[in-house]
Short mmCIF file of C-alpha atoms and ligand atoms in Angstrom, two decimals:
data_model
loop_
_atom_site.label_atom_id
_atom_site.label_comp_id
_atom_site.label_asym_id
_atom_site.label_seq_id
_atom_site.Cartn_x
_atom_site.Cartn_y
_atom_site.Cartn_z
CA MET A 1099 17.25 35.94 -17.59
CA ALA A 1100 17.47 32.49 -19.14
CA LYS A 1101 16.46 29.68 -16.79
CA VAL A 1102 19.44 27.56 -15.73
CA GLN A 1103 18.85 23.93 -16.59
CA ILE A 1104 19.88 21.55 -13.82
CA PRO A 1105 20.72 18.19 -15.37
CA HIS A 1106 19.13 15.01 -14.08
CA PRO A 1107 21.95 13.36 -12.16
CA VAL A 1108 22.22 9.65 -12.81
CA TYR A 1109 23.56 7.53 -9.95
CA THR A 1110 26.30 5.27 -11.14
CA LEU A 1111 28.72 3.07 -9.26
CA SER A 1112 31.23 5.91 -8.99
CA LEU A 1113 28.80 8.47 -7.56
CA PRO A 1114 28.27 9.17 -3.83
CA TYR A 1115 26.51 5.94 -3.00
CA ARG A 1116 29.42 3.58 -3.43
CA PRO A 1117 28.03 0.10 -3.24
CA GLN A 1118 29.82 -2.88 -1.87
CA THR A 1119 29.62 -6.08 -3.85
CA ARG A 1120 26.59 -8.04 -2.74
CA SER A 1121 25.76 -11.64 -3.33
CA HIS A 1122 22.50 -10.94 -5.18
CA ALA A 1123 20.95 -14.39 -5.24
CA ALA A 1124 20.33 -15.66 -8.75
CA ALA A 1125 16.76 -15.45 -9.99
CA LYS A 1126 14.93 -16.89 -12.99
CA LYS A 1127 15.18 -14.38 -15.85
CA ALA A 1128 12.33 -13.42 -18.16
CA THR A 1129 12.64 -14.59 -21.75
CA LEU A 1130 11.04 -11.36 -23.00
CA ARG A 1131 12.79 -8.41 -21.39
CA ILE A 1132 11.03 -5.07 -21.43
CA ARG A 1133 11.61 -1.50 -20.28
CA PHE A 1134 10.02 -0.47 -17.00
CA VAL A 1135 9.97 3.23 -16.12
CA ILE A 1136 9.36 3.77 -12.42
CA VAL A 1137 8.01 7.12 -11.26
CA GLY A 1138 9.32 7.80 -7.73
CA GLY A 1139 12.44 6.74 -5.85
CA GLY A 1140 10.84 5.99 -2.47
CA ALA A 1141 11.08 2.57 -0.85
CA ALA A 1142 8.46 1.16 -3.25
CA GLY A 1143 10.08 2.47 -6.44
CA LEU A 1144 13.59 1.43 -5.45
CA ALA A 1145 12.46 -2.01 -4.30
CA CYS A 1146 10.72 -2.53 -7.67
CA ALA A 1147 13.94 -1.46 -9.40
CA VAL A 1148 15.95 -4.07 -7.48
CA ALA A 1149 13.39 -6.82 -7.99
CA LEU A 1150 12.83 -6.20 -11.72
CA ARG A 1151 16.55 -5.96 -12.49
CA ARG A 1152 17.05 -9.30 -10.76
CA VAL A 1153 14.74 -10.94 -13.28
CA GLY A 1154 16.43 -9.25 -16.23
CA HIS A 1155 14.19 -6.30 -17.18
CA GLN A 1156 15.45 -2.82 -18.04
CA VAL A 1157 14.69 -0.26 -15.34
CA ILE A 1158 14.76 3.52 -15.20
CA VAL A 1159 13.71 5.29 -11.99
CA LEU A 1160 12.64 8.94 -12.23
CA GLU A 1161 12.75 10.83 -8.94
CA LYS A 1162 11.87 14.51 -8.65
CA ASP A 1163 13.92 15.28 -5.52
CA LEU A 1164 17.68 15.73 -5.68
CA ASN A 1165 18.12 14.82 -2.01
CA PHE A 1166 15.53 12.07 -1.96
CA VAL A 1167 17.53 9.72 0.26
CA GLY A 1168 18.83 12.25 2.77
CA SER A 1169 15.37 13.78 3.34
CA SER A 1170 14.32 10.87 5.54
CA LYS A 1171 17.42 10.79 7.75
CA ARG A 1172 15.77 11.12 11.15
CA ARG A 1173 13.09 8.46 10.99
CA GLY A 1174 12.84 4.88 12.08
CA ILE A 1175 11.19 1.89 10.45
CA ARG A 1176 10.34 -1.50 11.92
CA MET A 1177 10.83 -4.27 9.39
CA PRO A 1178 8.75 -7.35 10.24
CA PRO A 1179 9.91 -10.84 9.17
CA ASN A 1180 7.72 -10.80 6.04
CA MET A 1181 9.93 -7.89 4.88
CA THR A 1182 13.39 -9.07 6.00
CA LYS A 1183 12.78 -12.45 4.40
CA ILE A 1184 12.58 -10.71 1.00
CA PHE A 1185 16.06 -9.30 1.53
CA ASN A 1186 17.15 -12.83 2.41
CA TYR A 1187 15.76 -14.11 -0.90
CA TRP A 1188 17.64 -11.34 -2.67
CA GLY A 1189 20.93 -12.42 -1.09
CA MET A 1190 21.05 -9.25 1.00
CA SER A 1191 20.67 -10.55 4.56
CA GLY A 1192 24.22 -9.38 5.36
CA ASP A 1193 23.29 -5.85 4.32
CA VAL A 1194 20.26 -5.87 6.59
CA ASP A 1195 22.49 -7.01 9.46
CA ASP A 1196 24.82 -4.10 8.70
CA ILE A 1197 22.11 -1.43 8.88
CA GLY A 1198 19.70 -2.86 11.43
CA THR A 1199 19.20 -4.61 14.72
CA PRO A 1200 17.04 -7.65 15.37
CA VAL A 1201 14.44 -6.82 18.01
CA ASP A 1202 13.54 -9.74 20.24
CA ARG A 1203 10.76 -8.58 22.47
CA LEU A 1204 8.13 -5.99 23.28
CA ILE A 1205 7.82 -4.44 26.75
CA ILE A 1206 4.42 -2.88 27.49
CA SER A 1207 3.72 -0.35 30.27
CA ARG A 1208 1.09 2.23 31.19
CA LEU A 1209 1.86 5.65 29.78
CA GLU A 1210 0.82 7.59 32.86
CA ASN A 1211 2.80 5.77 35.57
CA ALA A 1212 5.18 3.26 33.93
CA TYR A 1213 3.25 0.34 35.50
CA LEU A 1214 4.51 -2.78 33.69
CA LEU A 1215 1.69 -4.64 31.89
CA GLY A 1216 3.87 -7.39 30.50
CA ILE A 1217 6.49 -8.60 28.07
CA HIS A 1218 6.12 -10.42 24.78
CA GLN A 1219 9.10 -12.34 23.50
CA TRP A 1220 9.04 -13.42 19.83
CA GLU A 1221 9.54 -17.18 19.98
CA TYR A 1222 12.58 -18.62 18.26
CA GLU A 1223 10.35 -21.06 16.32
CA LEU A 1224 8.19 -18.22 15.05
CA VAL A 1225 11.20 -16.38 13.68
CA GLN A 1226 12.61 -19.57 12.13
CA GLU A 1227 9.25 -20.39 10.60
CA ALA A 1228 8.81 -16.88 9.23
CA GLY A 1229 12.21 -16.98 7.50
CA GLY A 1230 13.18 -13.46 8.54
CA GLU A 1231 13.89 -11.50 11.70
CA PHE A 1232 12.12 -8.53 13.20
CA THR A 1233 14.62 -5.75 12.49
CA ALA A 1234 14.63 -2.00 13.10
CA VAL A 1235 16.42 0.42 10.77
CA SER A 1236 16.48 4.08 9.88
CA HIS A 1237 14.35 5.07 6.92
CA TYR A 1238 17.41 6.74 5.42
CA ARG A 1239 19.59 3.61 5.62
CA LEU A 1240 16.83 1.48 4.13
CA ARG A 1241 16.42 3.79 1.14
CA LYS A 1242 20.19 4.06 0.71
CA LEU A 1243 20.56 0.28 0.74
CA LEU A 1244 17.84 -0.14 -1.89
CA LEU A 1245 19.36 2.63 -4.00
CA GLU A 1246 22.82 1.04 -3.87
CA ALA A 1247 21.47 -2.40 -4.73
CA ALA A 1248 19.38 -1.05 -7.63
CA VAL A 1249 22.38 0.79 -9.09
CA GLU A 1250 24.64 -2.20 -8.61
CA LEU A 1251 22.15 -4.39 -10.46
CA GLY A 1252 22.12 -1.97 -13.37
CA ALA A 1253 19.02 0.19 -12.84
CA VAL A 1254 19.31 3.78 -14.02
CA ILE A 1255 18.28 6.22 -11.29
CA ARG A 1256 17.70 9.81 -12.38
CA THR A 1257 17.03 12.58 -9.90
CA ASN A 1258 15.66 16.08 -10.36
CA ALA A 1259 13.48 14.26 -12.90
CA GLU A 1260 9.90 15.28 -12.15
CA VAL A 1261 7.32 13.56 -14.30
CA VAL A 1262 4.67 16.09 -15.30
CA GLU A 1263 2.65 14.22 -17.90
CA ILE A 1264 1.83 10.69 -18.89
CA ALA A 1265 0.78 9.99 -22.49
CA ALA A 1266 -2.78 8.69 -23.02
CA ASP A 1267 -1.48 5.29 -24.14
CA CYS A 1268 0.89 5.14 -21.11
CA ARG A 1269 3.81 4.35 -23.40
CA SER A 1270 5.73 7.54 -22.65
CA LEU A 1271 6.04 10.26 -20.03
CA ARG A 1272 7.28 13.84 -20.07
CA LEU A 1273 9.62 15.41 -17.54
CA ALA A 1274 9.44 19.00 -16.30
CA SER A 1275 12.52 19.68 -18.48
CA GLY A 1276 10.48 18.71 -21.56
CA GLU A 1277 12.32 15.45 -22.18
CA VAL A 1278 10.11 12.54 -23.25
CA ILE A 1279 10.91 9.02 -22.07
CA GLN A 1280 9.50 5.86 -23.67
CA ALA A 1281 8.29 2.92 -21.59
CA ASP A 1282 6.86 -0.55 -22.12
CA VAL A 1283 5.33 -0.40 -18.64
CA ILE A 1284 5.08 2.55 -16.26
CA ILE A 1285 5.17 1.82 -12.54
CA GLY A 1286 3.60 4.58 -10.47
CA ALA A 1287 5.55 4.59 -7.21
CA ASP A 1288 5.03 8.28 -6.66
CA GLY A 1289 3.39 8.11 -3.25
CA ASN A 1290 -0.06 8.91 -1.93
CA ARG A 1291 -0.38 12.27 -3.65
CA GLY A 1292 1.42 11.54 -6.92
CA LEU A 1293 0.48 11.95 -10.56
CA CYS A 1294 0.09 8.22 -11.31
CA ARG A 1295 -2.19 7.70 -8.33
CA LYS A 1296 -4.32 10.67 -9.49
CA LEU A 1297 -4.76 9.01 -12.89
CA LEU A 1298 -6.43 6.02 -11.25
CA CYS A 1299 -7.95 7.72 -8.24
CA PRO A 1300 -9.08 11.22 -9.18
CA ASN A 1301 -11.45 11.43 -6.21
CA ASP A 1302 -9.29 11.03 -3.18
CA PRO A 1303 -10.95 12.49 -0.10
CA PRO A 1304 -8.33 12.85 2.64
CA ASN A 1305 -9.80 10.83 5.50
CA GLY A 1306 -8.05 11.31 8.82
CA THR A 1307 -7.87 8.41 11.30
CA GLY A 1308 -8.42 10.89 14.14
CA VAL A 1309 -4.87 10.24 15.32
CA MET A 1310 -1.69 12.24 14.83
CA LEU A 1311 1.88 11.05 15.16
CA PHE A 1312 4.90 12.80 16.64
CA ASP A 1313 7.82 11.08 14.94
CA SER A 1314 11.44 11.43 15.92
CA VAL A 1315 14.81 9.68 16.18
CA ILE A 1316 16.82 10.54 19.30
CA PRO A 1317 20.61 10.11 19.00
CA GLY A 1318 21.86 7.14 21.03
CA ASP A 1319 24.50 9.17 22.90
CA SER A 1320 21.94 11.34 24.67
CA ILE A 1321 19.91 8.27 25.68
CA ARG A 1322 22.95 6.38 27.00
CA ALA A 1323 24.09 9.45 28.98
CA ASP A 1324 20.92 9.36 31.10
CA PRO A 1325 20.80 6.46 33.61
CA GLU A 1326 17.00 6.51 33.62
CA LEU A 1327 16.82 6.15 29.82
CA SER A 1328 19.85 4.02 29.04
CA SER A 1329 17.99 0.70 29.45
CA LEU A 1330 15.86 1.65 26.41
CA LEU A 1331 18.93 0.96 24.27
CA GLN A 1332 20.20 -2.14 26.06
CA ARG A 1333 22.19 -4.33 23.72
CA GLU A 1334 21.96 -7.69 25.48
CA GLN A 1335 18.36 -8.08 24.44
CA VAL A 1336 17.16 -5.34 22.15
CA SER A 1337 13.55 -4.48 23.01
CA GLN A 1338 10.74 -2.52 21.53
CA TRP A 1339 8.81 -0.48 24.10
CA ALA A 1340 5.10 0.36 24.07
CA TRP A 1341 3.13 2.57 26.42
CA PHE A 1342 -0.67 2.28 26.51
CA GLY A 1343 -2.45 5.44 27.67
CA HIS A 1344 -5.73 7.34 27.78
CA GLU A 1345 -6.17 8.70 24.24
CA ARG A 1346 -2.38 8.73 23.87
CA ALA A 1347 0.27 6.08 23.34
CA SER A 1348 3.94 5.73 22.58
CA LEU A 1349 6.28 3.28 20.86
CA CYS A 1350 10.06 3.28 21.03
CA CYS A 1351 12.41 1.12 19.07
CA PRO A 1352 16.21 1.01 18.92
CA ILE A 1353 17.31 1.43 15.30
CA GLY A 1354 20.56 1.06 13.41
CA PRO A 1355 23.50 -1.29 13.67
CA SER A 1356 23.90 -2.75 17.17
CA GLN A 1357 27.18 -0.89 17.85
CA ASP A 1358 25.54 2.43 17.00
CA LEU A 1359 21.92 2.36 18.18
CA ASP A 1360 19.63 5.39 18.11
CA LEU A 1361 16.08 5.46 19.45
CA ALA A 1362 13.04 5.89 17.20
CA PHE A 1363 10.41 7.61 19.35
CA HIS A 1364 6.79 7.64 18.20
CA PHE A 1365 4.09 9.39 20.21
CA TYR A 1366 0.40 9.20 19.24
CA ALA A 1367 -2.37 11.59 20.31
CA ILE A 1368 -5.83 12.67 19.20
CA ASP A 1369 -5.48 14.77 16.04
CA ASP A 1370 -5.98 18.45 16.80
CA GLY A 1371 -5.16 19.79 13.35
CA ALA A 1372 -1.93 18.16 12.13
CA THR A 1373 -0.93 18.19 8.45
CA GLU A 1374 -0.09 15.24 6.22
CA GLY A 1375 3.46 16.16 5.14
CA TRP A 1376 6.82 15.56 6.83
CA ASP A 1377 7.86 19.16 7.47
CA ASP A 1378 5.94 20.28 10.59
CA ILE A 1379 8.84 20.04 13.06
CA LEU A 1380 8.09 20.92 16.69
CA SER A 1381 10.34 22.40 19.37
CA PRO A 1382 10.41 20.69 22.82
CA GLU A 1383 8.28 23.58 24.16
CA GLN A 1384 5.60 23.01 21.51
CA PHE A 1385 5.67 19.26 22.17
CA ALA A 1386 5.55 19.49 26.00
CA PRO A 1387 1.77 20.05 26.44
CA TYR A 1388 1.00 16.77 24.65
CA LEU A 1389 3.20 14.90 27.11
CA SER A 1390 1.82 16.30 30.35
CA GLY A 1391 0.88 13.62 32.86
CA THR A 1392 3.01 10.92 31.22
CA GLU A 1393 5.68 8.91 33.06
CA PRO A 1394 9.09 10.59 33.58
CA ARG A 1395 10.93 8.69 30.81
CA ILE A 1396 8.44 9.83 28.18
CA GLN A 1397 8.74 13.43 29.39
CA LYS A 1398 12.52 13.19 29.13
CA LEU A 1399 12.34 11.68 25.64
CA GLY A 1400 10.03 14.51 24.68
CA ARG A 1401 12.65 17.05 25.75
CA LEU A 1402 15.32 15.29 23.65
CA ALA A 1403 13.11 14.90 20.58
CA ARG A 1404 12.56 17.26 17.66
CA PRO A 1405 9.45 15.51 16.42
CA THR A 1406 7.75 15.86 13.09
CA ARG A 1407 3.99 16.09 13.57
CA VAL A 1408 2.13 14.08 10.92
CA ARG A 1409 -1.57 13.51 10.45
CA MET A 1410 -2.34 9.79 10.26
CA MET A 1411 -4.50 9.31 7.19
CA GLU A 1412 -6.67 6.54 5.88
CA ARG A 1413 -6.70 7.38 2.18
CA THR A 1414 -8.77 5.50 -0.37
CA PHE A 1415 -7.55 2.32 -2.06
CA PRO A 1416 -8.31 2.93 -5.77
CA GLU A 1417 -10.62 0.35 -7.30
CA GLU A 1418 -8.25 -0.11 -10.21
CA TRP A 1419 -4.49 -0.25 -9.75
CA VAL A 1420 -3.98 -0.95 -13.46
CA HIS A 1421 -4.69 1.71 -16.08
CA GLU A 1422 -7.16 0.72 -18.80
CA THR A 1423 -4.32 0.71 -21.36
CA GLY A 1424 -2.79 -2.21 -19.45
CA ARG A 1425 0.55 -0.38 -19.43
CA LEU A 1426 0.59 1.41 -16.08
CA VAL A 1427 0.29 0.04 -12.57
CA ILE A 1428 0.54 1.76 -9.20
CA VAL A 1429 2.45 0.27 -6.27
CA GLY A 1430 3.43 1.21 -2.71
CA SER A 1431 1.62 4.08 -1.08
CA ALA A 1432 0.25 5.20 -4.46
CA ALA A 1433 -1.89 2.04 -4.48
CA HIS A 1434 -2.34 1.33 -0.77
CA PRO A 1435 -1.57 4.36 1.36
CA PHE A 1436 -0.66 3.42 4.93
CA PRO A 1437 -0.40 5.87 7.79
CA PRO A 1438 3.22 6.60 8.79
CA ALA A 1439 5.16 4.74 11.49
CA VAL A 1440 3.02 1.63 11.48
CA MET A 1441 4.34 -1.89 11.38
CA TYR A 1442 3.32 -3.08 7.92
CA GLY A 1443 3.44 -0.01 5.61
CA PRO A 1444 7.01 -0.28 4.31
CA SER A 1445 6.86 -4.08 4.23
CA MET A 1446 3.90 -3.89 1.82
CA SER A 1447 6.11 -1.96 -0.63
CA LEU A 1448 8.76 -4.68 -0.59
CA GLU A 1449 6.14 -7.39 -1.00
CA ASP A 1450 4.74 -5.46 -3.99
CA ALA A 1451 8.16 -5.45 -5.62
CA SER A 1452 8.72 -9.10 -4.93
CA VAL A 1453 5.33 -10.21 -6.33
CA LEU A 1454 5.54 -7.96 -9.39
CA ALA A 1455 9.01 -9.17 -10.34
CA LYS A 1456 8.16 -12.81 -9.74
CA LEU A 1457 5.20 -12.48 -12.13
CA PHE A 1458 7.29 -10.68 -14.74
CA SER A 1459 10.02 -13.30 -14.49
CA HIS A 1460 7.60 -15.43 -16.56
CA LEU A 1461 7.22 -12.85 -19.31
CA GLY A 1462 7.57 -14.43 -22.72
CA ARG A 1463 4.99 -12.52 -24.77
CA GLU A 1464 3.77 -8.90 -24.81
CA GLU A 1465 0.15 -10.03 -24.38
CA GLN A 1466 0.98 -11.34 -20.91
CA ILE A 1467 1.73 -7.85 -19.61
CA ARG A 1468 -1.90 -6.93 -18.95
CA SER A 1469 -2.78 -10.15 -17.17
CA PHE A 1470 0.37 -9.99 -15.04
CA LEU A 1471 -0.55 -6.48 -13.94
CA TYR A 1472 -4.10 -7.53 -13.08
CA ALA A 1473 -2.75 -10.56 -11.25
CA PHE A 1474 -0.55 -8.21 -9.25
CA GLN A 1475 -3.52 -6.20 -8.01
CA ASN A 1476 -5.44 -9.38 -7.34
CA LEU A 1477 -2.68 -10.81 -5.20
CA ARG A 1478 -1.89 -7.66 -3.28
CA GLU A 1479 -5.13 -5.78 -2.65
CA GLY A 1480 -6.75 -7.92 0.05
CA ARG A 1481 -3.57 -8.35 2.06
CA CYS A 1482 -2.80 -4.62 2.00
CA GLN A 1483 -6.39 -3.75 3.02
CA SER A 1484 -6.42 -6.10 5.99
CA ASN A 1485 -2.92 -5.17 7.14
CA ARG A 1486 -3.73 -1.50 7.08
CA ALA A 1487 -6.85 -2.09 9.15
CA LEU A 1488 -4.74 -4.12 11.57
CA ASP A 1489 -2.06 -1.44 11.80
CA ILE A 1490 -4.56 1.32 12.49
CA GLY A 1491 -6.37 -0.99 14.95
CA ASN A 1492 -3.10 -1.63 16.81
CA ILE A 1493 -2.44 2.08 17.28
CA LYS A 1494 -6.01 2.81 18.40
CA PHE A 1495 -5.94 -0.20 20.71
CA MET A 1496 -2.98 1.31 22.58
CA MET A 1497 -4.86 4.56 23.17
CA VAL A 1498 -8.36 3.34 24.16
CA PRO A 1499 -9.80 5.76 26.75
CA THR A 1500 -9.46 4.53 30.32
CA GLY A 1501 -12.51 2.63 31.51
CA GLU A 1502 -13.79 -0.80 32.48
CA MET A 1503 -12.59 -2.37 29.23
CA THR A 1504 -9.02 -1.13 29.52
CA GLU A 1505 -8.88 -2.10 33.20
CA MET A 1506 -9.88 -5.63 32.28
CA ARG A 1507 -7.38 -5.74 29.42
CA ASP A 1508 -4.56 -4.47 31.63
CA LYS A 1509 -5.38 -6.95 34.43
CA MET A 1510 -5.33 -9.88 31.98
CA MET A 1511 -2.01 -8.82 30.54
CA ARG A 1512 -0.46 -8.38 33.95
CA ALA A 1513 -1.79 -11.75 35.12
CA ARG A 1514 -0.08 -13.42 32.19
CA TYR A 1515 3.14 -11.60 32.95
CA ASP A 1516 2.97 -12.71 36.62
CA GLN A 1517 2.58 -16.30 35.40
CA GLY A 1518 5.75 -15.88 33.31
CA ARG A 1519 3.81 -16.03 30.03
CA ASN A 1520 3.86 -13.97 26.86
CA VAL A 1521 1.28 -11.18 27.14
CA LEU A 1522 0.08 -11.27 23.56
CA GLU A 1523 -0.44 -15.00 23.18
CA ASP A 1524 -3.75 -16.84 22.81
CA GLY A 1525 -5.64 -13.83 21.59
CA THR A 1526 -5.66 -11.94 24.91
CA VAL A 1527 -4.83 -8.98 22.79
CA ALA A 1528 -6.56 -10.04 19.62
CA GLN A 1529 -5.25 -7.32 17.31
CA TRP A 1530 -1.61 -7.87 18.20
CA ASP A 1531 -1.84 -11.62 18.15
CA ARG A 1532 -2.65 -11.63 14.42
CA ASN A 1533 0.79 -10.19 13.72
CA ARG A 1534 2.10 -13.69 14.15
CA GLU A 1535 0.32 -15.20 11.16
CA LEU A 1536 1.18 -12.17 9.02
CA PHE A 1537 4.91 -12.59 9.55
CA GLY A 1538 4.73 -15.94 7.76
CA TYR A 1539 3.46 -14.51 4.44
CA ASP A 1540 5.73 -15.32 1.53
CA ALA A 1541 5.34 -12.89 -1.37
CA GLU A 1542 7.32 -15.06 -3.81
CA ASP A 1543 5.18 -18.11 -3.04
CA GLU A 1544 2.01 -16.11 -3.67
CA ALA A 1545 3.20 -15.13 -7.13
CA ASP A 1546 4.40 -18.68 -7.86
CA ASN A 1547 1.01 -20.08 -6.88
CA TRP A 1548 -0.73 -17.68 -9.23
CA TRP A 1549 1.57 -18.69 -12.06
CA VAL A 1550 0.94 -22.39 -11.49
CA GLN A 1551 -2.81 -21.95 -11.06
CA TRP A 1552 -3.56 -19.31 -13.71
CA GLY A 1553 -0.54 -18.25 -15.73
CA LEU A 1554 0.27 -21.74 -16.99
CA LEU A 1555 -3.40 -22.41 -17.61
CA GLN A 1556 -3.51 -19.40 -19.87
CA GLU A 1557 -0.37 -20.53 -21.67
CA ARG A 1558 -1.79 -24.04 -22.20
CA ALA A 1559 -5.08 -22.63 -23.43
CA ARG A 1560 -3.21 -20.50 -25.92
CA ALA A 1561 -1.11 -23.43 -27.10
CA ALA A 1562 -4.27 -25.52 -27.61
CA HIS A 1563 -5.84 -22.64 -29.47
CA LEU A 1564 -2.87 -22.36 -31.81
CA GLU A 1565 -2.26 -26.05 -32.34
CA ASN A 1566 -5.78 -27.50 -32.54
CA GLY A 1567 -7.84 -24.54 -33.55
CA VAL A 1568 -9.70 -24.80 -30.22
CA ARG A 1569 -11.77 -21.68 -29.85
CA LEU A 1570 -10.93 -20.31 -26.46
CA ASP A 1571 -11.76 -16.88 -25.27
CA LEU A 1572 -8.46 -15.73 -23.82
CA PHE A 1573 -9.97 -12.44 -22.81
CA ALA A 1574 -12.62 -14.24 -20.73
CA LEU A 1575 -9.85 -16.22 -19.09
CA ASP A 1576 -8.12 -12.96 -18.25
CA VAL A 1577 -11.31 -11.64 -16.64
CA ASN A 1578 -11.80 -14.85 -14.68
CA MET A 1579 -8.27 -14.61 -13.39
CA ARG A 1580 -9.06 -11.15 -12.11
CA ILE A 1581 -12.14 -12.34 -10.28
CA ALA A 1582 -10.55 -15.44 -8.77
C1 FAD B 1713 10.63 12.29 3.01
C2 FAD B 1713 9.84 11.08 3.44
C3 FAD B 1713 10.04 10.58 4.71
C4 FAD B 1713 9.31 9.48 5.14
N1 FAD B 1713 9.52 8.98 6.39
C5 FAD B 1713 8.81 7.90 6.82
C6 FAD B 1713 9.00 7.36 8.10
O1 FAD B 1713 9.81 7.80 8.85
N2 FAD B 1713 8.26 6.31 8.51
C7 FAD B 1713 7.32 5.76 7.69
O2 FAD B 1713 6.66 4.78 8.09
N3 FAD B 1713 7.10 6.24 6.47
C8 FAD B 1713 7.82 7.31 6.02
N4 FAD B 1713 7.60 7.82 4.77
C9 FAD B 1713 6.59 7.20 3.95
C10 FAD B 1713 7.10 5.87 3.43
O3 FAD B 1713 8.26 6.03 2.67
C11 FAD B 1713 6.04 5.25 2.60
O4 FAD B 1713 4.83 5.21 3.27
C12 FAD B 1713 6.32 3.80 2.23
O5 FAD B 1713 7.62 3.43 2.49
C13 FAD B 1713 6.02 3.59 0.80
O6 FAD B 1713 6.76 4.47 0.08
P1 FAD B 1713 6.50 4.83 -1.42
O7 FAD B 1713 7.78 4.62 -2.10
O8 FAD B 1713 5.27 4.19 -1.94
O9 FAD B 1713 6.13 6.39 -1.35
P2 FAD B 1713 7.00 7.62 -0.89
O10 FAD B 1713 7.94 7.26 0.18
O11 FAD B 1713 6.04 8.72 -0.64
O12 FAD B 1713 7.89 7.96 -2.18
C14 FAD B 1713 7.36 8.53 -3.37
C15 FAD B 1713 8.52 9.16 -4.14
O13 FAD B 1713 8.04 9.60 -5.40
C16 FAD B 1713 8.60 10.86 -5.68
N5 FAD B 1713 7.70 11.53 -6.63
C17 FAD B 1713 6.42 11.95 -6.40
N6 FAD B 1713 5.89 12.48 -7.50
C18 FAD B 1713 6.85 12.41 -8.46
C19 FAD B 1713 6.90 12.83 -9.83
N7 FAD B 1713 5.85 13.43 -10.43
N8 FAD B 1713 8.04 12.61 -10.52
C20 FAD B 1713 9.11 12.00 -9.94
N9 FAD B 1713 9.12 11.62 -8.65
C21 FAD B 1713 8.01 11.81 -7.91
C22 FAD B 1713 8.71 11.53 -4.32
O14 FAD B 1713 9.66 12.58 -4.32
C23 FAD B 1713 9.11 10.37 -3.43
O15 FAD B 1713 10.51 10.22 -3.34
C24 FAD B 1713 8.33 8.90 4.29
C25 FAD B 1713 8.14 9.42 3.00
C26 FAD B 1713 8.90 10.49 2.56
C27 FAD B 1713 8.69 11.02 1.15
#
């Protein structure tokens, strides 16, 4: 029987995701506009589509899944200020308010007995300084928002469009249907096991962190119906909740618009054989043994949850994010895989998009493409490395085995709380305290600084070369820019 061809649906303004009109803030447009083909419609791919359309480039996103937005319906994401500020730059702060809730403080207790260790309130000045708020949303709503914005800005999004081959010169790619698509630049946003990542990182040993995550979103109605749990979703001051335990830990965060909050429930334990995907869904009975000996609220949450069990991985960062042709770059979890349900993972994808588009807003000549792509890796690699280490450190810190060290830590935190002070200030909890400085990062500024320091230098050197016959080795300048 002949195989039935399913077309590649293209999302347009009239299709299911009906966008509202947003006030996309104006951005400087590139004088040379090129065609970017993005492989993958996850948060990273869609964010790149939004950012590159804003600066005037053509964008096509190829996504293999038909239901790529709906597949992440029951998951929660914490968006730190370094991420929400990017939406602010894009003129989308109202959209973030519509889908998320600002979270003001963190309440920390012991996992075994609910003993309160302390409270940390994000200071008003910190939030002002950072230029964005700490906001919690569902993964689904975030992807849907990015999809709507990308379509509204004129990106073409094609689903059921699996890329199966990339040409050696990276100027075209072939879909499973046989169709060939031409590109000026290919952006590999196809995740931590995708084709583009494999091109640049053929040896990719799957290193576990030793920790597994049980990830779930519990509907708000069932939380509010239980007097013992209802405070977890209090609206007066929306709080994030953390429980520190012996080789286990938990984090809860209200997600969604404030009138319709659900609870994202993350539980961490020592990995006893979890898998990396998102389809190992546990029943309450299967989950119960992992929760034994925890405080009553956690046990109740466990009974309400249908968690997905995911192995937390620490996959390799490829040495090169840019293909030798200078026409393909990897972004998001293809370049810097983060474990799931950590603070900074999704925000790194938005920063990637913001930096990449800011660089390509200066595109005036084809020869700049390669150096912009190298600059992108240069600007992003160190920050992603250190944030991932911090994220993994934060999770492990919450589950340090009980002993002298944890007793001391807990006593110090409680003492601060009794004095009416923030528990995470002044480096008492060194790992968590660093979050503060990371919120202030400004992806657009980073790209601007590079342009002023290196991009313009290269342009001036070229102009001198053309006008005065000055012999300058532009390739050497390119290499130096990579090293700097
Ligand atoms: C279903 C799902 C649910 C997730 N839920 C959470 C969560 O709750 N919390 C969390 O912190 N992180 C979650 N993640 C991971 C999170 O999205 C990423 O870590 C992060 O946001 C960066 O995303 P990304 O776009 O780089 O990669 P991904 O989110 O992995 O997206 C990659 C996309 O590329 C597509 N793709 C792959 N290969 C091809 C190909 N050959 N052709 C075309 N398309 C291709 C995939 O279908 C996918 O949509 C989830 C990922 C997925 C896929």
